[in-house]
Structures are given as C-alpha cells and as structure tokens.
PDB file of C-alpha atoms in Angstrom:
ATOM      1  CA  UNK H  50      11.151  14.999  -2.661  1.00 96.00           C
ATOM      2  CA  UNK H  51       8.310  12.844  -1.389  1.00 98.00           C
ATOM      3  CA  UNK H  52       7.977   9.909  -2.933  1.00 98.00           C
ATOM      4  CA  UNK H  53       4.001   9.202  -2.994  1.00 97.00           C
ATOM      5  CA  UNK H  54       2.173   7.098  -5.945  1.00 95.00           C
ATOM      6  CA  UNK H  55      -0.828   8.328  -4.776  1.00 94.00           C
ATOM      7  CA  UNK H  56       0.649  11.395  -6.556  1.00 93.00           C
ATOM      8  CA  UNK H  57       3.804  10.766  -8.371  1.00 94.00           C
ATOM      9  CA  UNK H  58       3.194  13.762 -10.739  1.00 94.00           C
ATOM     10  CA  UNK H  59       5.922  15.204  -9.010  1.00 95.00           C
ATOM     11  CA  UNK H  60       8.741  13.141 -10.986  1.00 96.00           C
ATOM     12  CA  UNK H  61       7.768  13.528 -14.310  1.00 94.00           C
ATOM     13  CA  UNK H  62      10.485  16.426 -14.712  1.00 94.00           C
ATOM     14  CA  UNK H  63      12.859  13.654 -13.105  1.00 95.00           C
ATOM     15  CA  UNK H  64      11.724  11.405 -15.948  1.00 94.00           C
ATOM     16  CA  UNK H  65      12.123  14.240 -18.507  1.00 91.00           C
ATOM     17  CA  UNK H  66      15.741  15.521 -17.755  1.00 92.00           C
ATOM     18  CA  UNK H  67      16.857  12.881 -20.040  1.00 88.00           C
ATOM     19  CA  UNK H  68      15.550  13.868 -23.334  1.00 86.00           C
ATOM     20  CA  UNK H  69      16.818  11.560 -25.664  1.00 85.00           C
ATOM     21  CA  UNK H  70      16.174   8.462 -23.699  1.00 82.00           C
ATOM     22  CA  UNK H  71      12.755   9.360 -22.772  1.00 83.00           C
ATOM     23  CA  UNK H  72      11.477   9.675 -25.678  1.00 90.00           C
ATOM     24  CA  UNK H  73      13.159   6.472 -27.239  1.00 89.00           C
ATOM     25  CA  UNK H  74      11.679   4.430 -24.134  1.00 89.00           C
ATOM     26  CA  UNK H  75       8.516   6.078 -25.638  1.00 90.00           C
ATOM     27  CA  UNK H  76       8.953   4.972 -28.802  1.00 90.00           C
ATOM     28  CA  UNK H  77       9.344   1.863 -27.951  1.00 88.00           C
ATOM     29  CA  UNK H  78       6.359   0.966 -25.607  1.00 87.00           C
ATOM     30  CA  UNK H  79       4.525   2.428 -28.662  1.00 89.00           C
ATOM     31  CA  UNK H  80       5.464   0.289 -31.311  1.00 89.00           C
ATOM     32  CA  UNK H  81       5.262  -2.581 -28.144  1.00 86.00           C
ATOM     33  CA  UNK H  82       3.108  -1.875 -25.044  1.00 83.00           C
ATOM     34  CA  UNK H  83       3.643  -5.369 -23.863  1.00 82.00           C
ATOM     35  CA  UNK H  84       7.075  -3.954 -23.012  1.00 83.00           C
ATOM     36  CA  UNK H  85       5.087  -2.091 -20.313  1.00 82.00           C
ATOM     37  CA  UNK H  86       4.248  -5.061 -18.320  1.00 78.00           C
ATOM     38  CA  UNK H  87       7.575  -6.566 -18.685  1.00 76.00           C
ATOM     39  CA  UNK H  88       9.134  -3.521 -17.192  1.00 77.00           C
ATOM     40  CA  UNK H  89       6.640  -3.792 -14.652  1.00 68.00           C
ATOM     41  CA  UNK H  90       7.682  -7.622 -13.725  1.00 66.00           C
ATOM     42  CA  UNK H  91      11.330  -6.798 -14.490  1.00 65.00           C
ATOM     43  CA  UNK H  92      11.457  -9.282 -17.109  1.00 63.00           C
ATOM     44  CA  UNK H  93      13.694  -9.011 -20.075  1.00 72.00           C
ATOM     45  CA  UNK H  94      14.442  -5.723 -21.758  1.00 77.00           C
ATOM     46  CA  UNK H  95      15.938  -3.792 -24.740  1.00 84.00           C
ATOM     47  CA  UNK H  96      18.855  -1.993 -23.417  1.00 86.00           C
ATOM     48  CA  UNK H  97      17.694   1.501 -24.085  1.00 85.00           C
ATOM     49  CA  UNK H  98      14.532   0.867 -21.852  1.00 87.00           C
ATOM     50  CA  UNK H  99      16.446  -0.690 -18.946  1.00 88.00           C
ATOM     51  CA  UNK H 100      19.119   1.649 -19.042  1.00 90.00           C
ATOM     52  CA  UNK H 101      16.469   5.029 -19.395  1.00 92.00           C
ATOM     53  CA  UNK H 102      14.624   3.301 -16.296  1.00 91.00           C
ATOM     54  CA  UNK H 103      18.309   2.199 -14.046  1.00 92.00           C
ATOM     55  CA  UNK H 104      19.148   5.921 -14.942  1.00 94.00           C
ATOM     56  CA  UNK H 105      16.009   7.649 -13.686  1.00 95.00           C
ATOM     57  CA  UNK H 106      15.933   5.346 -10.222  1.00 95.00           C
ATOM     58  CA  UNK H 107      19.343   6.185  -9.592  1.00 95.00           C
ATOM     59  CA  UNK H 108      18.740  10.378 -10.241  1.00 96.00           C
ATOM     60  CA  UNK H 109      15.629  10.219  -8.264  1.00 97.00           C
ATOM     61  CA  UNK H 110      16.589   8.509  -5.514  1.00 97.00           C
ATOM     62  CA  UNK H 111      19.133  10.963  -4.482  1.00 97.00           C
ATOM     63  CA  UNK H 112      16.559  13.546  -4.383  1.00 97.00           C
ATOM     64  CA  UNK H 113      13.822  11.300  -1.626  1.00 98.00           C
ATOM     65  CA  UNK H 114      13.766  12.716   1.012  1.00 98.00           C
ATOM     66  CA  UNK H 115      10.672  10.589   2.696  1.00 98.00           C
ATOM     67  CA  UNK H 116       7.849   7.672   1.449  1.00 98.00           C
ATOM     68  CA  UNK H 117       4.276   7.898   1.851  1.00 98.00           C
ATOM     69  CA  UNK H 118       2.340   4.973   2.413  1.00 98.00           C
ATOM     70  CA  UNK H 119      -1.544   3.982   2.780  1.00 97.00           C
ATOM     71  CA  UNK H 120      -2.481   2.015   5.957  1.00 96.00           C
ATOM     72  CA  UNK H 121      -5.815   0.544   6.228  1.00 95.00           C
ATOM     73  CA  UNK H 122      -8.078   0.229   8.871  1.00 94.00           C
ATOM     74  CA  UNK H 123     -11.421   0.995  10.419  1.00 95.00           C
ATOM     75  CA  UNK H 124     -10.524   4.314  12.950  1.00 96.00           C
ATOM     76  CA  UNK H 125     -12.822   4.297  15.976  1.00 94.00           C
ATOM     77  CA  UNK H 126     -10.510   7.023  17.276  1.00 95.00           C
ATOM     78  CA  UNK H 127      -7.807   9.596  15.394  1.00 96.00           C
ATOM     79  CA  UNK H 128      -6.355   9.808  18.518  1.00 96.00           C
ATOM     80  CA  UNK H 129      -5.764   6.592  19.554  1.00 94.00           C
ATOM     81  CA  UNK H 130      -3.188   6.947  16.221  1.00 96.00           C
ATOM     82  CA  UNK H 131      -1.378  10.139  16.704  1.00 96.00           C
ATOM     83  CA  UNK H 132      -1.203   9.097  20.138  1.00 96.00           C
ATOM     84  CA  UNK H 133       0.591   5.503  19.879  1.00 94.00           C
ATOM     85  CA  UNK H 134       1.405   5.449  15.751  1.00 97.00           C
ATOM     86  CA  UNK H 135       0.435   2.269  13.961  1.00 97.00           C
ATOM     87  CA  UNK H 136       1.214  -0.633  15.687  1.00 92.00           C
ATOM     88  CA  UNK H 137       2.166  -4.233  14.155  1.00 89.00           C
ATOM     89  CA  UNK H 138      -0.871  -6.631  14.138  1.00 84.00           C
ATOM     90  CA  UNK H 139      -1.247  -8.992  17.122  1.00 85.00           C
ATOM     91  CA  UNK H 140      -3.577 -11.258  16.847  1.00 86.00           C
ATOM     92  CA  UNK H 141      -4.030 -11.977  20.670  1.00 89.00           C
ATOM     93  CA  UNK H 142      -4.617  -8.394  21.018  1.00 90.00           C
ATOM     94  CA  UNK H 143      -7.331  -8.465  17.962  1.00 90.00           C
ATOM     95  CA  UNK H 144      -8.748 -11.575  19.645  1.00 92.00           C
ATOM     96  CA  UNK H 145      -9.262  -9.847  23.198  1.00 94.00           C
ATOM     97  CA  UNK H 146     -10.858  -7.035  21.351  1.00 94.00           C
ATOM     98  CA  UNK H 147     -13.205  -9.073  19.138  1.00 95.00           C
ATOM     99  CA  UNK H 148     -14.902 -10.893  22.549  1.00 95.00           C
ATOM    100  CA  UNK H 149     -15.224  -7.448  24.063  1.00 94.00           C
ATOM    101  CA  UNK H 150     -16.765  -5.837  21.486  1.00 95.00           C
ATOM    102  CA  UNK H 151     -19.006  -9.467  20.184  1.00 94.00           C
ATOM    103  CA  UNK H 152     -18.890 -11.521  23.758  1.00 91.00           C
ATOM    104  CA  UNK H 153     -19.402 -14.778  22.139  1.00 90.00           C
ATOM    105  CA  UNK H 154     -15.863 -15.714  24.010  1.00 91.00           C
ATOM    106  CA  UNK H 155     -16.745 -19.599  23.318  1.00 94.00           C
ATOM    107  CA  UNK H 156     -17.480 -19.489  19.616  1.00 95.00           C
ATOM    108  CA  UNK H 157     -14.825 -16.737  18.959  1.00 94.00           C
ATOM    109  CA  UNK H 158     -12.262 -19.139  20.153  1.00 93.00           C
ATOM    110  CA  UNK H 159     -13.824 -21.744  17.733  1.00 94.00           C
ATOM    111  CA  UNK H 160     -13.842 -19.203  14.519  1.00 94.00           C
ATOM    112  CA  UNK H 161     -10.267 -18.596  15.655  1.00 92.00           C
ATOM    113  CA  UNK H 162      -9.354 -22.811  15.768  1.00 92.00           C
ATOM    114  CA  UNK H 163     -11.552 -22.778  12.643  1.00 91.00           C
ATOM    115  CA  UNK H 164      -9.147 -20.521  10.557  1.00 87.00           C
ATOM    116  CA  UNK H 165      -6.392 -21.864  11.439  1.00 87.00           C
ATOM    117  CA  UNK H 166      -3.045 -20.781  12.829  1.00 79.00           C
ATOM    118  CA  UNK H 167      -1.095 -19.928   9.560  1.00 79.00           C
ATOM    119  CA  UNK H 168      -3.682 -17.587   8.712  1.00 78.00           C
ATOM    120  CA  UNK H 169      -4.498 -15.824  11.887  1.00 76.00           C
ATOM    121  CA  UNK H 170      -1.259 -15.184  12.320  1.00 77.00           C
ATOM    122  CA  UNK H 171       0.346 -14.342   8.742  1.00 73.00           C
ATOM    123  CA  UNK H 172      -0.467 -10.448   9.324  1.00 70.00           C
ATOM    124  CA  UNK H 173       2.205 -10.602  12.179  1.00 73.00           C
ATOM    125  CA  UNK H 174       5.505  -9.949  10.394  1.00 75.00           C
ATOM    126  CA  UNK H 175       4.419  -6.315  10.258  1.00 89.00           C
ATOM    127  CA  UNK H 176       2.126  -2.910   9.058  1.00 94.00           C
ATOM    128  CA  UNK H 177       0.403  -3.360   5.788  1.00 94.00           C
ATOM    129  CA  UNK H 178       0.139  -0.350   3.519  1.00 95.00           C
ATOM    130  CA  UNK H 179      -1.035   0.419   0.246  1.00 95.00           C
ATOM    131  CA  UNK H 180       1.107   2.264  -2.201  1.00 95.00           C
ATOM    132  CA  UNK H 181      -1.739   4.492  -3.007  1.00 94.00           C
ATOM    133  CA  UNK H 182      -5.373   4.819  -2.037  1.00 93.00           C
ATOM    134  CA  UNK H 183      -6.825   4.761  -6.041  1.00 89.00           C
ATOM    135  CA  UNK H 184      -5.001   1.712  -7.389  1.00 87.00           C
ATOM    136  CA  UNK H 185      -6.019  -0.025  -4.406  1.00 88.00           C
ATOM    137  CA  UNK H 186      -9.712   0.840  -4.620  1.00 87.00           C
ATOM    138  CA  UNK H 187     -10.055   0.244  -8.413  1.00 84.00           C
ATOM    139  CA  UNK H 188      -8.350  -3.172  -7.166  1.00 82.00           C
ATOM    140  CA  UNK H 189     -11.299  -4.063  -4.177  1.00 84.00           C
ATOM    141  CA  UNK H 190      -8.790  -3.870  -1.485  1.00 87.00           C
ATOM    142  CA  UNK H 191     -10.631  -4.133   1.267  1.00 88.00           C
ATOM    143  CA  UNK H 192      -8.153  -3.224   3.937  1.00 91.00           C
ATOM    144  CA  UNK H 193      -9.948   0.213   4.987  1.00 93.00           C
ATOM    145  CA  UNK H 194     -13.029  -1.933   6.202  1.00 92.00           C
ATOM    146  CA  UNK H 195     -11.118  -3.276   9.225  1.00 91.00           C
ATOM    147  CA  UNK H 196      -8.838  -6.081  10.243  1.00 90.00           C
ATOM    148  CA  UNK H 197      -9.132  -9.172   8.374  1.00 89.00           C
ATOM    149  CA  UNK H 198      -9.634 -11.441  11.374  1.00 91.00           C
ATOM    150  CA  UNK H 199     -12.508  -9.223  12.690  1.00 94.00           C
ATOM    151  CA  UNK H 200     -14.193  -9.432   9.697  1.00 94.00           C
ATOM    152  CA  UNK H 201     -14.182 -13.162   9.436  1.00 93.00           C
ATOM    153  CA  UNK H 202     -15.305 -13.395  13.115  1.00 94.00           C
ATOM    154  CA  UNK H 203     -18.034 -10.571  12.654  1.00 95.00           C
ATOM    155  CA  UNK H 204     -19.137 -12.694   9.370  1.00 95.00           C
ATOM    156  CA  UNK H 205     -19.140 -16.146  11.014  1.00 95.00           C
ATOM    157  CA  UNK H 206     -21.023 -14.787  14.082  1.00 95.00           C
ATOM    158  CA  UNK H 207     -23.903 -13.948  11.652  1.00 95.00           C
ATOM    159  CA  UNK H 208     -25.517 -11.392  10.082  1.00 94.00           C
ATOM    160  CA  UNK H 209     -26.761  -9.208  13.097  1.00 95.00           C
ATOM    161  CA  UNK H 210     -23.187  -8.973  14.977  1.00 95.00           C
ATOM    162  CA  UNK H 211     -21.857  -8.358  11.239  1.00 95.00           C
ATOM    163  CA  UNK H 212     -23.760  -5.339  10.673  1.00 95.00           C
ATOM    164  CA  UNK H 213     -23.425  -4.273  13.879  1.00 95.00           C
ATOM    165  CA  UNK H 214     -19.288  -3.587  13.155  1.00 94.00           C
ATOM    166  CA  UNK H 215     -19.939  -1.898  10.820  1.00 94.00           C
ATOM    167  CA  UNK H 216     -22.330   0.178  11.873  1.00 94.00           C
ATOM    168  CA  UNK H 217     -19.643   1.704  13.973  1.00 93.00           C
ATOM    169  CA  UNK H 218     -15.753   2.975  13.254  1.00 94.00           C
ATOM    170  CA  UNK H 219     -15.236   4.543   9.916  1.00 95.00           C
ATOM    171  CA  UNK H 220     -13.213   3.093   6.953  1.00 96.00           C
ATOM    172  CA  UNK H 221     -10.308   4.412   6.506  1.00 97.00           C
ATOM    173  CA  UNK H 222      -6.815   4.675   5.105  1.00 97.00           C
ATOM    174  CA  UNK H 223      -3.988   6.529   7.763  1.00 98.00           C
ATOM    175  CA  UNK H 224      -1.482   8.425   5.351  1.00 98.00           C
ATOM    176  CA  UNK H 225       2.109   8.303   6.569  1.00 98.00           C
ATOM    177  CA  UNK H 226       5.055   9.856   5.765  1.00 98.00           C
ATOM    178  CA  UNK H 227       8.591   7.964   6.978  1.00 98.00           C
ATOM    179  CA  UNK H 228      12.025   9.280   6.529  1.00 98.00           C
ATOM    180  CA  UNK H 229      13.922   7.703   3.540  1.00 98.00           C
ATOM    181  CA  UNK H 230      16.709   6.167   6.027  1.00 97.00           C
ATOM    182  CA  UNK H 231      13.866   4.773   8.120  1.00 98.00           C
ATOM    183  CA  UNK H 232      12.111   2.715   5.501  1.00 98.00           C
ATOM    184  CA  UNK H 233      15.490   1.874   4.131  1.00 97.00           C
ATOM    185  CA  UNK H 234      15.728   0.010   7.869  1.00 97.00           C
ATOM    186  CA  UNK H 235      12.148  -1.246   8.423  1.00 97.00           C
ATOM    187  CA  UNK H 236      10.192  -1.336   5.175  1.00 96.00           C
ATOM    188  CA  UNK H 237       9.730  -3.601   1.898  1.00 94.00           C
ATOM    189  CA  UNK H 238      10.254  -3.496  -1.183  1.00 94.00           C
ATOM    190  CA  UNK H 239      13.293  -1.031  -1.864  1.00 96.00           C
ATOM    191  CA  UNK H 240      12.943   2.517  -3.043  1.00 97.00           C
ATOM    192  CA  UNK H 241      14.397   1.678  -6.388  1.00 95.00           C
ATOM    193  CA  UNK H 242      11.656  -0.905  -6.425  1.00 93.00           C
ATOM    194  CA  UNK H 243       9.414   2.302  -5.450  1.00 95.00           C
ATOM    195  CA  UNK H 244      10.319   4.261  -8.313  1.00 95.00           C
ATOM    196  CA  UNK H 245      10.476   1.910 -10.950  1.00 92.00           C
ATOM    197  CA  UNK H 246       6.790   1.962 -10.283  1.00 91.00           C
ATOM    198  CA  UNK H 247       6.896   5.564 -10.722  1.00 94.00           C
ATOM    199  CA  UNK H 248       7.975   5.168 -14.006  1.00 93.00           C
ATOM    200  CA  UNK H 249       6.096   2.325 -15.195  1.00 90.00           C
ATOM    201  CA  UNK H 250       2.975   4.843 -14.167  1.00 90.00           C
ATOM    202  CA  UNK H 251       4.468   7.459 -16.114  1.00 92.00           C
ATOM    203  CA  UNK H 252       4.170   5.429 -19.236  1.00 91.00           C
ATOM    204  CA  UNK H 253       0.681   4.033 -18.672  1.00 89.00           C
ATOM    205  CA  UNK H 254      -0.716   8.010 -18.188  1.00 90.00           C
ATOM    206  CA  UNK H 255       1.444   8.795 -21.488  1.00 91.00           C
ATOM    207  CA  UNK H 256       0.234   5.631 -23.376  1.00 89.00           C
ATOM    208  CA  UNK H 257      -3.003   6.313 -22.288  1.00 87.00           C
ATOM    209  CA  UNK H 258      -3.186   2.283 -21.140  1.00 83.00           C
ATOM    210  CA  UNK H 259      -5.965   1.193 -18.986  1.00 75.00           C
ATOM    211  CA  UNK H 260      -5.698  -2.871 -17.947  1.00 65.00           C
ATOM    212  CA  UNK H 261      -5.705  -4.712 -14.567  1.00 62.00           C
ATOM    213  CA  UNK H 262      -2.389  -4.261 -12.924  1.00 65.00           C
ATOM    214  CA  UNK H 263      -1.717  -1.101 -12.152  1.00 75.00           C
ATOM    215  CA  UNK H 264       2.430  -0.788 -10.956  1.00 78.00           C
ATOM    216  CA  UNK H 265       0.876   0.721  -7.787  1.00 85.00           C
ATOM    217  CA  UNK H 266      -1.210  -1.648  -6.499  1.00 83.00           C
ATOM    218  CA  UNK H 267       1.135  -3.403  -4.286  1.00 87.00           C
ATOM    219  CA  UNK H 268       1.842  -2.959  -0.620  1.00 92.00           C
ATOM    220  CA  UNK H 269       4.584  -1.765   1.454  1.00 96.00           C
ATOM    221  CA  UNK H 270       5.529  -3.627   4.524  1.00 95.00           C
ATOM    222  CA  UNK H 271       6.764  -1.806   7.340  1.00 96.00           C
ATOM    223  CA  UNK H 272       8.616  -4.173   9.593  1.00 94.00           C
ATOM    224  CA  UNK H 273       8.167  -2.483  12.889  1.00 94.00           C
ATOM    225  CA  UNK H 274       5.135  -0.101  14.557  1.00 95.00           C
ATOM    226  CA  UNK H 275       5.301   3.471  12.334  1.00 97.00           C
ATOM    227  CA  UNK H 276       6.128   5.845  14.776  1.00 97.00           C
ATOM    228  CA  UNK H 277       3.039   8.160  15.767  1.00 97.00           C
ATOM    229  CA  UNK H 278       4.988  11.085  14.309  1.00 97.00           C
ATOM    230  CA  UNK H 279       4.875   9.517  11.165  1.00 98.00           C
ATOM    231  CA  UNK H 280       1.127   9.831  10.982  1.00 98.00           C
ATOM    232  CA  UNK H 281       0.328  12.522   8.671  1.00 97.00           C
ATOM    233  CA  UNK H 282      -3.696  12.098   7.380  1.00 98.00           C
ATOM    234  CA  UNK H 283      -6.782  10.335   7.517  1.00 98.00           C
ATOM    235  CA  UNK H 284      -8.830   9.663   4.478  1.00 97.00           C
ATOM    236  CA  UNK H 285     -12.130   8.374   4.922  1.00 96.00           C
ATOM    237  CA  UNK H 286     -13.750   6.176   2.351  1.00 91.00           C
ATOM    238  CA  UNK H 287     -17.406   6.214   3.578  1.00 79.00           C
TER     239      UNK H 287
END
C-alpha cells in the first residue's frame, strides 16, 4: 500500500478489520470529541482507544509499501527535477541565484546580514514536504510560492522586483513517492507517526468535525536530496 494523506481513503478497510474496537473508539469520540485532539497530540487515553489505534499502526504498517509526500516550490523547469530529484536547500546556492535573477548583489548581501544567520540557514537540515496538498492549503502554507529566502529578498527589494518573481515560474507542489525502507533511513517523523494521522483523519471524516488542526497538516522531513526517481507528479496551484 501507499501511504498518502492526500488520499488515505485507502485504509479505511485497515481501520475496519477490527470490528469491535472500531466501533467502541467510535463511541467514544462521540460521547467525547475532545478525545480526538488528544489522540492527535498523543496525550492521555482510555485504553480501548489507544489500544484500537497501536493495533491498526502495527497491521498497516506491514502492508506500506512506499510514502508520498508534497514538496513545495516554484518550478521554472519539470526537468530540471526529474533530471537531478529534489535537492536539500543551500542557501549559498539560493543566494547566487537570487543576484542573478535580481542583480542588486550589494543590497542582497545586506537583506541576507539583515535576516540573520539562524534563519537563512534553518531550511538546511533537509527537503520540506507537506503531508498533503489540501490540509496545507486550507492552512496558508505558502511553500508552493517559492523558497522562503527568495521571497523575503524579492519583498525587501520592493514592489517592482517582487512582482516581477512572480510573474515567472509556476507554484507548485512536486509529488513523490519513496520506498518505505528509504524514508525509514532519511525521513521524519516515523511511519507509525504517519498512520496515526491516518486514523485520527478517519475519525474527523466519520465525526463529521471541522476545526483548525487538521492531523495532516504537518511536514515530512527528508534528510537527504529525494532521488529524481522518486519524483512522481507536479501539481500546479495557479
């Protein structure tokens, strides 16, 4: 199985195989939907909830096969993405890009002083992905409209050059697919972590609950460049 909250339909049979504790855990978040949240921050439990959730991690995770994840970015080129995969953020590399495509060398070095070297440089430990495209647009991720540090440039350099990048590229978020035993290696949180989401979701769609904090809002971090083979679609948001 794929394991995808953008569409995590798939493991509501999972869910279902164990009739009796299903629809006690049901029961429950009925009669309490604050126990919803809590299961959502792993806070404290009755024991027939924890135990219906440990037990439905533990059966689905022998059947993932692979993750999907939500990377985004403003894509000038496809190619330049199933050519080289998605590569970990370096900022000197984002910097050199910025003054070619602004020139402003002088003051781009200043913006850069002016953030500070915490934040230009927080982004490096890895690739940021959403864990699905809807939560994170009913969230206001912004991620799809481009790096983080060219935005701040492109904003501090005024309106003109600010419009200008985005005038070009298109937002974006790059669907990939990894291997379960290669996100075991690289990636963050766990895949029990993954599908405890999954099943959090599964009560908020048969709850019918609608409040901020959606279980897949949250990001995966990939600890090394995602492999170009990994690259599976692009989905354009304007």
């Amino acid at each position: 199985m794929n394991l995808d909250l953008e569409n995590p339909t798939a493991f509501w049979p999972v869910i279902r195989e164990n009739k009796k504790g299903h629809s006690e855990v049901l029961e429950l978040c009925r009669k309490d939907v604050l126990l919803v949240s809590s299961l959502s921050a792993c806070g404290d439990l009755p024991k027939r909830l924890e135990e219906t959730t440990n037990s439905f991690v533990r059966s689905a995770k022998e059947r993932v096969e692979a993750i999907t994840a939500y990377h985004g970015c403003r894509v000038f080129s496809e190619s330049d993405y199933r050519g080289k995969g998605i590569r970990r953020l370096e900022t000197n590399r984002i910097v050199s890009w910025s003054k070619e495509f602004f020139g402003h060398d002088a003051r781009i070095d200043e913006i850069i002083m002016q953030l500070g070297h915490d934040y230009v440089r927080h982004g490096e430990s890895g690739v940021y992905c959403m864990r699905a495209i809807e939560a994170a647009k009913r969230n206001g991720c912004r991620h799809s409209e481009g790096s983080e540090i060219v935005r701040c440039i492109a904003k501090r350099l005024g309106r003109v050059e600010e419009e200008r990048y985005f005038s070009v590229g298109r937002p974006c978020f790059i669907e990939v697919r990894v291997p379960k035993s290669w996100f075991e290696l690289n990636a963050e949180p766990t895949v029990e972590v993954l599908l405890r989401n999954v099943f959090v979701h599964w009560l908020w769609v048969e709850l019918n609950l609608d409040w901020p904090g959606d279980p897949r809002e949250g990001g995966i971090v990939f600890r090394a460049d995602i492999p170009s083979d990994y690259v599976k679609a692009f989905h354009y948001t304007g």
